[in-house]
């Protein structure tokens, strides 16, 4: 990811200095035109904008909060390391105390999307800092967005969107296990997924909108209530039981279904399940 970020900046004409604790990893960007710094301090002193993309926030703190800290004063730190909302807020507090402007970003893309029109990066923090550096930020992707002044928002949205992604990926693993147990070619699964994906996307969009509006009871626009979902779910559970397929995921789904049904929501819109996905009971 770091290499992709540097390449995008260079392509857009931005003078770029790169540092990596493993110097061999900077060879490709050096060939592309980046200046390779011998140390973090050298990289910071050569730059007005410092983009960080390392393992986690503690790794960033270890790199920037020691002898490097005085050299950061008056500069912008753009954190593109994955982290938590509270981690971003703590980092922002440290930055303010040390005279550093701070933006926190979440990269919602794989490296091949960086620098393209579809590259999405969510950025939170002071809007003025975002606007002043919009040109540089948009070199990293055509869909760089300021999502709010609260420094934790980018990471909060990152976690929410990853939850959607992992739900899909783990669902795919579950469906492949069913196919293998029933001797269905995975190429057939791929074909049918392509056909049904728009339906699933529509259901997710409807679920988000209805939950946002608080329309949890079934009405004339309900696409499906909990009852038929739970009935069909029982067929999946039975198949998995017969075929001895791991039930870790479906047991979690079942617990949520059961809590909602016990609370009297069997015939409400599927969105009523949102009430049972907040704080753990």
PDB file of C-alpha atoms in Angstrom:
ATOM      1  CA  UNK A   1       0.000   0.000   0.000  1.00  0.00           C
ATOM      2  CA  UNK A   2       2.830   2.415   0.817  1.00  0.00           C
ATOM      3  CA  UNK A   3       4.358   1.871  -2.606  1.00  0.00           C
ATOM      4  CA  UNK A   4       0.995   2.526  -4.263  1.00  0.00           C
ATOM      5  CA  UNK A   5       0.572   5.791  -2.319  1.00  0.00           C
ATOM      6  CA  UNK A   6       4.029   7.026  -3.311  1.00  0.00           C
ATOM      7  CA  UNK A   7       3.513   6.101  -6.960  1.00  0.00           C
ATOM      8  CA  UNK A   8       0.206   7.993  -7.042  1.00  0.00           C
ATOM      9  CA  UNK A   9       1.780  11.121  -5.572  1.00  0.00           C
ATOM     10  CA  UNK A  10       4.678  10.985  -8.018  1.00  0.00           C
ATOM     11  CA  UNK A  11       2.335  10.472 -10.952  1.00  0.00           C
ATOM     12  CA  UNK A  12       0.433  13.604  -9.930  1.00  0.00           C
ATOM     13  CA  UNK A  13       3.663  15.582  -9.850  1.00  0.00           C
ATOM     14  CA  UNK A  14       4.164  15.849  -6.092  1.00  0.00           C
ATOM     15  CA  UNK A  15       7.735  15.824  -4.809  1.00  0.00           C
ATOM     16  CA  UNK A  16       7.811  12.801  -2.518  1.00  0.00           C
ATOM     17  CA  UNK A  17      10.230  11.482   0.070  1.00  0.00           C
ATOM     18  CA  UNK A  18       9.783   7.886   1.213  1.00  0.00           C
ATOM     19  CA  UNK A  19      10.967   5.976   4.252  1.00  0.00           C
ATOM     20  CA  UNK A  20      10.576   2.314   5.152  1.00  0.00           C
ATOM     21  CA  UNK A  21      12.255   0.474   7.998  1.00  0.00           C
ATOM     22  CA  UNK A  22      13.285  -2.124   5.378  1.00  0.00           C
ATOM     23  CA  UNK A  23      15.269  -0.056   2.900  1.00  0.00           C
ATOM     24  CA  UNK A  24      14.979  -2.696   0.151  1.00  0.00           C
ATOM     25  CA  UNK A  25      11.254  -2.021  -0.053  1.00  0.00           C
ATOM     26  CA  UNK A  26      11.887   1.517  -1.276  1.00  0.00           C
ATOM     27  CA  UNK A  27      13.751   0.414  -4.404  1.00  0.00           C
ATOM     28  CA  UNK A  28      10.681   0.505  -6.655  1.00  0.00           C
ATOM     29  CA  UNK A  29       9.647   4.030  -5.624  1.00  0.00           C
ATOM     30  CA  UNK A  30      13.215   5.268  -5.889  1.00  0.00           C
ATOM     31  CA  UNK A  31      13.260   4.158  -9.519  1.00  0.00           C
ATOM     32  CA  UNK A  32       9.923   5.931  -9.996  1.00  0.00           C
ATOM     33  CA  UNK A  33      11.405   9.223  -8.779  1.00  0.00           C
ATOM     34  CA  UNK A  34      10.963   9.323  -4.998  1.00  0.00           C
ATOM     35  CA  UNK A  35      13.727  10.489  -2.692  1.00  0.00           C
ATOM     36  CA  UNK A  36      14.534   7.775  -0.168  1.00  0.00           C
ATOM     37  CA  UNK A  37      15.193   9.040   3.372  1.00  0.00           C
ATOM     38  CA  UNK A  38      17.695   7.304   5.625  1.00  0.00           C
ATOM     39  CA  UNK A  39      15.548   7.919   8.715  1.00  0.00           C
ATOM     40  CA  UNK A  40      12.082   9.012   9.777  1.00  0.00           C
ATOM     41  CA  UNK A  41      13.548  12.306  10.978  1.00  0.00           C
ATOM     42  CA  UNK A  42      15.126  12.935   7.587  1.00  0.00           C
ATOM     43  CA  UNK A  43      11.784  12.211   5.874  1.00  0.00           C
ATOM     44  CA  UNK A  44       9.887  14.555   8.197  1.00  0.00           C
ATOM     45  CA  UNK A  45      12.417  17.370   7.854  1.00  0.00           C
ATOM     46  CA  UNK A  46      12.181  17.121   4.065  1.00  0.00           C
ATOM     47  CA  UNK A  47       8.376  17.349   4.002  1.00  0.00           C
ATOM     48  CA  UNK A  48       5.501  19.649   4.890  1.00  0.00           C
ATOM     49  CA  UNK A  49       2.955  16.829   4.706  1.00  0.00           C
ATOM     50  CA  UNK A  50       3.714  13.512   6.371  1.00  0.00           C
ATOM     51  CA  UNK A  51       1.619  10.544   5.243  1.00  0.00           C
ATOM     52  CA  UNK A  52       1.821   7.545   7.564  1.00  0.00           C
ATOM     53  CA  UNK A  53       0.880   4.032   6.505  1.00  0.00           C
ATOM     54  CA  UNK A  54       2.256   1.463   8.945  1.00  0.00           C
ATOM     55  CA  UNK A  55       0.941  -1.468  11.008  1.00  0.00           C
ATOM     56  CA  UNK A  56      -1.113   0.337  13.660  1.00  0.00           C
ATOM     57  CA  UNK A  57      -1.316   3.483  15.788  1.00  0.00           C
ATOM     58  CA  UNK A  58       1.238   2.282  18.366  1.00  0.00           C
ATOM     59  CA  UNK A  59       3.683   1.831  15.462  1.00  0.00           C
ATOM     60  CA  UNK A  60       2.999   5.419  14.357  1.00  0.00           C
ATOM     61  CA  UNK A  61       3.519   6.670  17.909  1.00  0.00           C
ATOM     62  CA  UNK A  62       6.820   4.835  18.151  1.00  0.00           C
ATOM     63  CA  UNK A  63       7.997   6.499  14.940  1.00  0.00           C
ATOM     64  CA  UNK A  64       6.791  10.066  15.528  1.00  0.00           C
ATOM     65  CA  UNK A  65       6.543  10.754  19.257  1.00  0.00           C
ATOM     66  CA  UNK A  66      10.187  10.553  20.197  1.00  0.00           C
ATOM     67  CA  UNK A  67      12.995  12.667  18.798  1.00  0.00           C
ATOM     68  CA  UNK A  68      10.970  13.296  15.645  1.00  0.00           C
ATOM     69  CA  UNK A  69       8.160  15.163  17.434  1.00  0.00           C
ATOM     70  CA  UNK A  70       9.753  18.672  17.398  1.00  0.00           C
ATOM     71  CA  UNK A  71      10.282  18.438  13.618  1.00  0.00           C
ATOM     72  CA  UNK A  72       6.543  17.867  13.120  1.00  0.00           C
ATOM     73  CA  UNK A  73       5.494  21.219  14.594  1.00  0.00           C
ATOM     74  CA  UNK A  74       3.611  23.330  12.061  1.00  0.00           C
ATOM     75  CA  UNK A  75       3.218  20.449   9.614  1.00  0.00           C
ATOM     76  CA  UNK A  76       0.357  18.189   8.574  1.00  0.00           C
ATOM     77  CA  UNK A  77       0.296  14.529   9.557  1.00  0.00           C
ATOM     78  CA  UNK A  78      -2.057  12.438   7.447  1.00  0.00           C
ATOM     79  CA  UNK A  79      -2.584   9.078   9.175  1.00  0.00           C
ATOM     80  CA  UNK A  80      -3.614   6.348   6.733  1.00  0.00           C
ATOM     81  CA  UNK A  81      -2.935   3.474   9.107  1.00  0.00           C
ATOM     82  CA  UNK A  82      -5.866   1.257  10.040  1.00  0.00           C
ATOM     83  CA  UNK A  83      -7.054   1.864  13.580  1.00  0.00           C
ATOM     84  CA  UNK A  84      -9.958   2.574  15.887  1.00  0.00           C
ATOM     85  CA  UNK A  85     -12.040   5.729  16.371  1.00  0.00           C
ATOM     86  CA  UNK A  86     -10.685   6.260  19.887  1.00  0.00           C
ATOM     87  CA  UNK A  87      -7.153   5.692  18.601  1.00  0.00           C
ATOM     88  CA  UNK A  88      -7.624   8.430  16.013  1.00  0.00           C
ATOM     89  CA  UNK A  89      -8.995  10.851  18.605  1.00  0.00           C
ATOM     90  CA  UNK A  90      -6.083  10.167  20.953  1.00  0.00           C
ATOM     91  CA  UNK A  91      -3.591  10.713  18.127  1.00  0.00           C
ATOM     92  CA  UNK A  92      -5.331  13.953  17.219  1.00  0.00           C
ATOM     93  CA  UNK A  93      -5.120  15.139  20.803  1.00  0.00           C
ATOM     94  CA  UNK A  94      -1.391  14.430  20.874  1.00  0.00           C
ATOM     95  CA  UNK A  95      -0.941  16.275  17.582  1.00  0.00           C
ATOM     96  CA  UNK A  96      -2.769  19.360  18.856  1.00  0.00           C
ATOM     97  CA  UNK A  97      -0.642  19.403  22.011  1.00  0.00           C
ATOM     98  CA  UNK A  98       2.493  19.373  19.842  1.00  0.00           C
ATOM     99  CA  UNK A  99       1.447  21.999  17.301  1.00  0.00           C
ATOM    100  CA  UNK A 100       0.750  19.489  14.543  1.00  0.00           C
ATOM    101  CA  UNK A 101      -2.214  19.586  12.153  1.00  0.00           C
ATOM    102  CA  UNK A 102      -3.762  16.117  11.966  1.00  0.00           C
ATOM    103  CA  UNK A 103      -6.086  14.344   9.560  1.00  0.00           C
ATOM    104  CA  UNK A 104      -7.095  10.717   9.920  1.00  0.00           C
ATOM    105  CA  UNK A 105      -7.975   8.583   6.920  1.00  0.00           C
ATOM    106  CA  UNK A 106      -9.267   5.119   6.140  1.00  0.00           C
ATOM    107  CA  UNK A 107      -8.301   3.551   2.827  1.00  0.00           C
ATOM    108  CA  UNK A 108     -11.305   1.673   1.438  1.00  0.00           C
ATOM    109  CA  UNK A 109      -9.407   0.054  -1.401  1.00  0.00           C
ATOM    110  CA  UNK A 110      -6.732  -2.421  -2.335  1.00  0.00           C
ATOM    111  CA  UNK A 111      -3.426  -0.994  -3.646  1.00  0.00           C
ATOM    112  CA  UNK A 112      -4.434  -1.355  -7.297  1.00  0.00           C
ATOM    113  CA  UNK A 113      -7.205   1.253  -6.771  1.00  0.00           C
ATOM    114  CA  UNK A 114      -4.892   3.897  -5.311  1.00  0.00           C
ATOM    115  CA  UNK A 115      -4.460   6.818  -7.699  1.00  0.00           C
ATOM    116  CA  UNK A 116      -7.436   5.782  -9.826  1.00  0.00           C
ATOM    117  CA  UNK A 117     -10.819   7.453 -10.132  1.00  0.00           C
ATOM    118  CA  UNK A 118     -12.394   4.656  -8.085  1.00  0.00           C
ATOM    119  CA  UNK A 119      -9.918   4.875  -5.202  1.00  0.00           C
ATOM    120  CA  UNK A 120     -11.853   5.666  -2.025  1.00  0.00           C
ATOM    121  CA  UNK A 121     -10.288   7.208   1.069  1.00  0.00           C
ATOM    122  CA  UNK A 122     -12.433   8.497   3.921  1.00  0.00           C
ATOM    123  CA  UNK A 123     -10.894  11.445   5.762  1.00  0.00           C
ATOM    124  CA  UNK A 124     -11.905  12.966   9.083  1.00  0.00           C
ATOM    125  CA  UNK A 125     -10.570  15.952  10.985  1.00  0.00           C
ATOM    126  CA  UNK A 126     -10.566  19.723  10.471  1.00  0.00           C
ATOM    127  CA  UNK A 127     -12.216  20.549   7.155  1.00  0.00           C
ATOM    128  CA  UNK A 128      -9.938  23.505   6.582  1.00  0.00           C
ATOM    129  CA  UNK A 129      -6.891  21.209   6.592  1.00  0.00           C
ATOM    130  CA  UNK A 130      -8.662  18.857   4.188  1.00  0.00           C
ATOM    131  CA  UNK A 131      -9.595  21.646   1.775  1.00  0.00           C
ATOM    132  CA  UNK A 132      -6.119  23.195   1.861  1.00  0.00           C
ATOM    133  CA  UNK A 133      -4.631  19.851   0.836  1.00  0.00           C
ATOM    134  CA  UNK A 134      -7.395  18.580  -1.427  1.00  0.00           C
ATOM    135  CA  UNK A 135      -5.147  18.519  -4.498  1.00  0.00           C
ATOM    136  CA  UNK A 136      -2.635  16.221  -2.797  1.00  0.00           C
ATOM    137  CA  UNK A 137      -5.340  14.009  -1.314  1.00  0.00           C
ATOM    138  CA  UNK A 138      -7.167  13.574  -4.601  1.00  0.00           C
ATOM    139  CA  UNK A 139      -3.953  12.374  -6.202  1.00  0.00           C
ATOM    140  CA  UNK A 140      -4.431   9.281  -4.018  1.00  0.00           C
ATOM    141  CA  UNK A 141      -7.880   8.504  -5.414  1.00  0.00           C
ATOM    142  CA  UNK A 142     -10.789  10.068  -7.227  1.00  0.00           C
ATOM    143  CA  UNK A 143     -13.184   9.327  -4.384  1.00  0.00           C
ATOM    144  CA  UNK A 144     -11.408  10.947  -1.440  1.00  0.00           C
ATOM    145  CA  UNK A 145     -14.112  12.262   0.893  1.00  0.00           C
ATOM    146  CA  UNK A 146     -14.170  14.435   4.000  1.00  0.00           C
ATOM    147  CA  UNK A 147     -16.647  12.651   6.294  1.00  0.00           C
ATOM    148  CA  UNK A 148     -16.615  14.976   9.302  1.00  0.00           C
ATOM    149  CA  UNK A 149     -14.585  17.004  11.774  1.00  0.00           C
ATOM    150  CA  UNK A 150     -14.653  14.262  14.430  1.00  0.00           C
ATOM    151  CA  UNK A 151     -11.308  12.512  13.964  1.00  0.00           C
ATOM    152  CA  UNK A 152     -12.823   9.124  14.780  1.00  0.00           C
ATOM    153  CA  UNK A 153     -15.391   9.116  11.980  1.00  0.00           C
ATOM    154  CA  UNK A 154     -13.186   7.728   9.198  1.00  0.00           C
ATOM    155  CA  UNK A 155     -12.178   4.714  11.262  1.00  0.00           C
ATOM    156  CA  UNK A 156     -15.726   4.216  12.533  1.00  0.00           C
ATOM    157  CA  UNK A 157     -17.011   4.118   8.949  1.00  0.00           C
ATOM    158  CA  UNK A 158     -14.103   1.853   8.022  1.00  0.00           C
ATOM    159  CA  UNK A 159     -15.157  -0.677  10.665  1.00  0.00           C
ATOM    160  CA  UNK A 160     -18.798  -0.457   9.589  1.00  0.00           C
ATOM    161  CA  UNK A 161     -17.938  -1.035   5.932  1.00  0.00           C
ATOM    162  CA  UNK A 162     -15.537  -3.846   6.785  1.00  0.00           C
ATOM    163  CA  UNK A 163     -18.340  -5.494   8.738  1.00  0.00           C
ATOM    164  CA  UNK A 164     -20.369  -5.469   5.515  1.00  0.00           C
ATOM    165  CA  UNK A 165     -17.428  -6.843   3.560  1.00  0.00           C
ATOM    166  CA  UNK A 166     -16.662  -9.612   6.025  1.00  0.00           C
ATOM    167  CA  UNK A 167     -20.334 -10.511   6.202  1.00  0.00           C
ATOM    168  CA  UNK A 168     -20.212 -11.075   2.447  1.00  0.00           C
ATOM    169  CA  UNK A 169     -16.898 -12.930   2.487  1.00  0.00           C
ATOM    170  CA  UNK A 170     -17.814 -15.227   5.366  1.00  0.00           C
ATOM    171  CA  UNK A 171     -21.209 -15.763   3.748  1.00  0.00           C
ATOM    172  CA  UNK A 172     -19.371 -16.827   0.597  1.00  0.00           C
ATOM    173  CA  UNK A 173     -17.282 -19.287   2.609  1.00  0.00           C
ATOM    174  CA  UNK A 174     -20.475 -20.675   4.129  1.00  0.00           C
ATOM    175  CA  UNK A 175     -22.133 -21.034   0.733  1.00  0.00           C
ATOM    176  CA  UNK A 176     -19.067 -22.776  -0.701  1.00  0.00           C
ATOM    177  CA  UNK A 177     -19.140 -25.270   2.161  1.00  0.00           C
ATOM    178  CA  UNK A 178     -22.779 -26.045   1.334  1.00  0.00           C
ATOM    179  CA  UNK A 179     -21.959 -26.443  -2.359  1.00  0.00           C
ATOM    180  CA  UNK A 180     -19.083 -28.806  -1.688  1.00  0.00           C
ATOM    181  CA  UNK A 181     -21.218 -30.878   0.656  1.00  0.00           C
ATOM    182  CA  UNK A 182     -23.903 -31.142  -2.022  1.00  0.00           C
ATOM    183  CA  UNK A 183     -21.457 -31.687  -4.922  1.00  0.00           C
ATOM    184  CA  UNK A 184     -22.280 -28.380  -6.616  1.00  0.00           C
ATOM    185  CA  UNK A 185     -19.518 -26.928  -8.777  1.00  0.00           C
ATOM    186  CA  UNK A 186     -18.261 -23.600  -7.465  1.00  0.00           C
ATOM    187  CA  UNK A 187     -18.451 -22.244 -11.003  1.00  0.00           C
ATOM    188  CA  UNK A 188     -22.213 -22.758 -10.763  1.00  0.00           C
ATOM    189  CA  UNK A 189     -22.266 -20.852  -7.476  1.00  0.00           C
ATOM    190  CA  UNK A 190     -20.389 -17.996  -9.151  1.00  0.00           C
ATOM    191  CA  UNK A 191     -22.889 -17.942 -12.001  1.00  0.00           C
ATOM    192  CA  UNK A 192     -25.920 -17.860  -9.706  1.00  0.00           C
ATOM    193  CA  UNK A 193     -24.330 -15.277  -7.397  1.00  0.00           C
ATOM    194  CA  UNK A 194     -23.927 -12.946 -10.370  1.00  0.00           C
ATOM    195  CA  UNK A 195     -27.623 -13.366 -11.100  1.00  0.00           C
ATOM    196  CA  UNK A 196     -28.800 -12.814  -7.513  1.00  0.00           C
ATOM    197  CA  UNK A 197     -26.322 -10.146  -6.374  1.00  0.00           C
ATOM    198  CA  UNK A 198     -28.599  -7.228  -7.433  1.00  0.00           C
ATOM    199  CA  UNK A 199     -31.375  -8.685  -5.264  1.00  0.00           C
ATOM    200  CA  UNK A 200     -29.060  -8.897  -2.257  1.00  0.00           C
ATOM    201  CA  UNK A 201     -27.760  -5.374  -2.863  1.00  0.00           C
ATOM    202  CA  UNK A 202     -31.332  -4.101  -2.975  1.00  0.00           C
ATOM    203  CA  UNK A 203     -32.156  -5.850   0.298  1.00  0.00           C
ATOM    204  CA  UNK A 204     -29.150  -4.310   2.037  1.00  0.00           C
ATOM    205  CA  UNK A 205     -29.983  -0.835   0.738  1.00  0.00           C
ATOM    206  CA  UNK A 206     -33.599  -1.213   1.864  1.00  0.00           C
ATOM    207  CA  UNK A 207     -32.480  -2.503   5.282  1.00  0.00           C
ATOM    208  CA  UNK A 208     -30.257   0.527   5.869  1.00  0.00           C
ATOM    209  CA  UNK A 209     -32.935   2.994   4.750  1.00  0.00           C
ATOM    210  CA  UNK A 210     -35.715   1.428   6.806  1.00  0.00           C
ATOM    211  CA  UNK A 211     -33.566   1.205   9.919  1.00  0.00           C
ATOM    212  CA  UNK A 212     -32.484   4.831   9.502  1.00  0.00           C
ATOM    213  CA  UNK A 213     -36.117   5.870   9.209  1.00  0.00           C
ATOM    214  CA  UNK A 214     -37.215   3.680  12.127  1.00  0.00           C
ATOM    215  CA  UNK A 215     -39.659   1.785   9.891  1.00  0.00           C
ATOM    216  CA  UNK A 216     -39.254  -1.552  11.637  1.00  0.00           C
ATOM    217  CA  UNK A 217     -42.831  -2.814  11.486  1.00  0.00           C
ATOM    218  CA  UNK A 218     -44.026  -4.565   8.329  1.00  0.00           C
ATOM    219  CA  UNK A 219     -45.890  -2.273   5.936  1.00  0.00           C
ATOM    220  CA  UNK A 220     -46.971  -2.133   2.302  1.00  0.00           C
ATOM    221  CA  UNK A 221     -43.376  -1.600   1.169  1.00  0.00           C
ATOM    222  CA  UNK A 222     -41.827  -4.422   3.185  1.00  0.00           C
ATOM    223  CA  UNK A 223     -39.740  -6.679   0.959  1.00  0.00           C
ATOM    224  CA  UNK A 224     -39.682  -9.485   3.481  1.00  0.00           C
ATOM    225  CA  UNK A 225     -40.576  -9.922   7.132  1.00  0.00           C
ATOM    226  CA  UNK A 226     -38.578 -11.942   9.646  1.00  0.00           C
ATOM    227  CA  UNK A 227     -40.951 -14.908   9.422  1.00  0.00           C
ATOM    228  CA  UNK A 228     -40.102 -16.173   5.909  1.00  0.00           C
ATOM    229  CA  UNK A 229     -36.422 -15.470   6.478  1.00  0.00           C
ATOM    230  CA  UNK A 230     -36.401 -17.572   9.619  1.00  0.00           C
ATOM    231  CA  UNK A 231     -38.340 -20.343   7.947  1.00  0.00           C
ATOM    232  CA  UNK A 232     -35.834 -20.545   5.091  1.00  0.00           C
ATOM    233  CA  UNK A 233     -33.001 -20.271   7.605  1.00  0.00           C
ATOM    234  CA  UNK A 234     -34.208 -23.483   9.253  1.00  0.00           C
ATOM    235  CA  UNK A 235     -33.650 -25.307   5.962  1.00  0.00           C
ATOM    236  CA  UNK A 236     -30.031 -24.136   5.914  1.00  0.00           C
ATOM    237  CA  UNK A 237     -29.540 -25.202   9.521  1.00  0.00           C
ATOM    238  CA  UNK A 238     -31.022 -28.644   8.819  1.00  0.00           C
ATOM    239  CA  UNK A 239     -28.818 -29.130   5.749  1.00  0.00           C
ATOM    240  CA  UNK A 240     -25.737 -28.160   7.716  1.00  0.00           C
ATOM    241  CA  UNK A 241     -26.655 -30.512  10.511  1.00  0.00           C
ATOM    242  CA  UNK A 242     -27.121 -33.415   8.115  1.00  0.00           C
ATOM    243  CA  UNK A 243     -23.892 -32.673   6.246  1.00  0.00           C
ATOM    244  CA  UNK A 244     -21.924 -31.911   9.415  1.00  0.00           C
ATOM    245  CA  UNK A 245     -20.926 -28.430   8.185  1.00  0.00           C
ATOM    246  CA  UNK A 246     -19.457 -26.031  10.747  1.00  0.00           C
ATOM    247  CA  UNK A 247     -22.285 -24.074  12.383  1.00  0.00           C
ATOM    248  CA  UNK A 248     -20.303 -21.256  13.996  1.00  0.00           C
ATOM    249  CA  UNK A 249     -21.794 -18.583  11.764  1.00  0.00           C
ATOM    250  CA  UNK A 250     -25.363 -19.839  11.614  1.00  0.00           C
ATOM    251  CA  UNK A 251     -25.536 -20.319  15.377  1.00  0.00           C
ATOM    252  CA  UNK A 252     -24.775 -16.612  15.723  1.00  0.00           C
ATOM    253  CA  UNK A 253     -27.504 -15.738  13.219  1.00  0.00           C
ATOM    254  CA  UNK A 254     -29.904 -18.065  15.036  1.00  0.00           C
ATOM    255  CA  UNK A 255     -29.311 -16.346  18.376  1.00  0.00           C
ATOM    256  CA  UNK A 256     -30.223 -12.975  16.876  1.00  0.00           C
ATOM    257  CA  UNK A 257     -33.303 -14.359  15.156  1.00  0.00           C
ATOM    258  CA  UNK A 258     -34.452 -15.978  18.403  1.00  0.00           C
ATOM    259  CA  UNK A 259     -34.036 -12.836  20.476  1.00  0.00           C
ATOM    260  CA  UNK A 260     -36.102 -10.843  18.006  1.00  0.00           C
ATOM    261  CA  UNK A 261     -38.808 -13.488  17.757  1.00  0.00           C
ATOM    262  CA  UNK A 262     -39.001 -13.860  21.549  1.00  0.00           C
ATOM    263  CA  UNK A 263     -39.551 -10.097  21.736  1.00  0.00           C
ATOM    264  CA  UNK A 264     -42.566 -10.379  19.415  1.00  0.00           C
ATOM    265  CA  UNK A 265     -41.053  -9.319  16.079  1.00  0.00           C
ATOM    266  CA  UNK A 266     -41.694 -12.457  14.007  1.00  0.00           C
ATOM    267  CA  UNK A 267     -43.955 -10.636  11.550  1.00  0.00           C
ATOM    268  CA  UNK A 268     -42.104  -7.317  11.514  1.00  0.00           C
ATOM    269  CA  UNK A 269     -39.817  -6.165   8.725  1.00  0.00           C
ATOM    270  CA  UNK A 270     -36.350  -7.757   8.667  1.00  0.00           C
ATOM    271  CA  UNK A 271     -35.085  -4.326   9.757  1.00  0.00           C
ATOM    272  CA  UNK A 272     -36.498  -5.044  13.230  1.00  0.00           C
ATOM    273  CA  UNK A 273     -33.452  -7.251  13.797  1.00  0.00           C
ATOM    274  CA  UNK A 274     -31.394  -4.043  13.980  1.00  0.00           C
ATOM    275  CA  UNK A 275     -32.695  -3.590  17.521  1.00  0.00           C
ATOM    276  CA  UNK A 276     -30.793  -6.707  18.559  1.00  0.00           C
ATOM    277  CA  UNK A 277     -27.416  -5.795  17.073  1.00  0.00           C
ATOM    278  CA  UNK A 278     -26.448  -3.026  19.463  1.00  0.00           C
ATOM    279  CA  UNK A 279     -24.849  -3.558  22.867  1.00  0.00           C
ATOM    280  CA  UNK A 280     -24.426  -7.183  23.829  1.00  0.00           C
ATOM    281  CA  UNK A 281     -27.018  -8.390  26.254  1.00  0.00           C
TER     282      UNK A 281
END
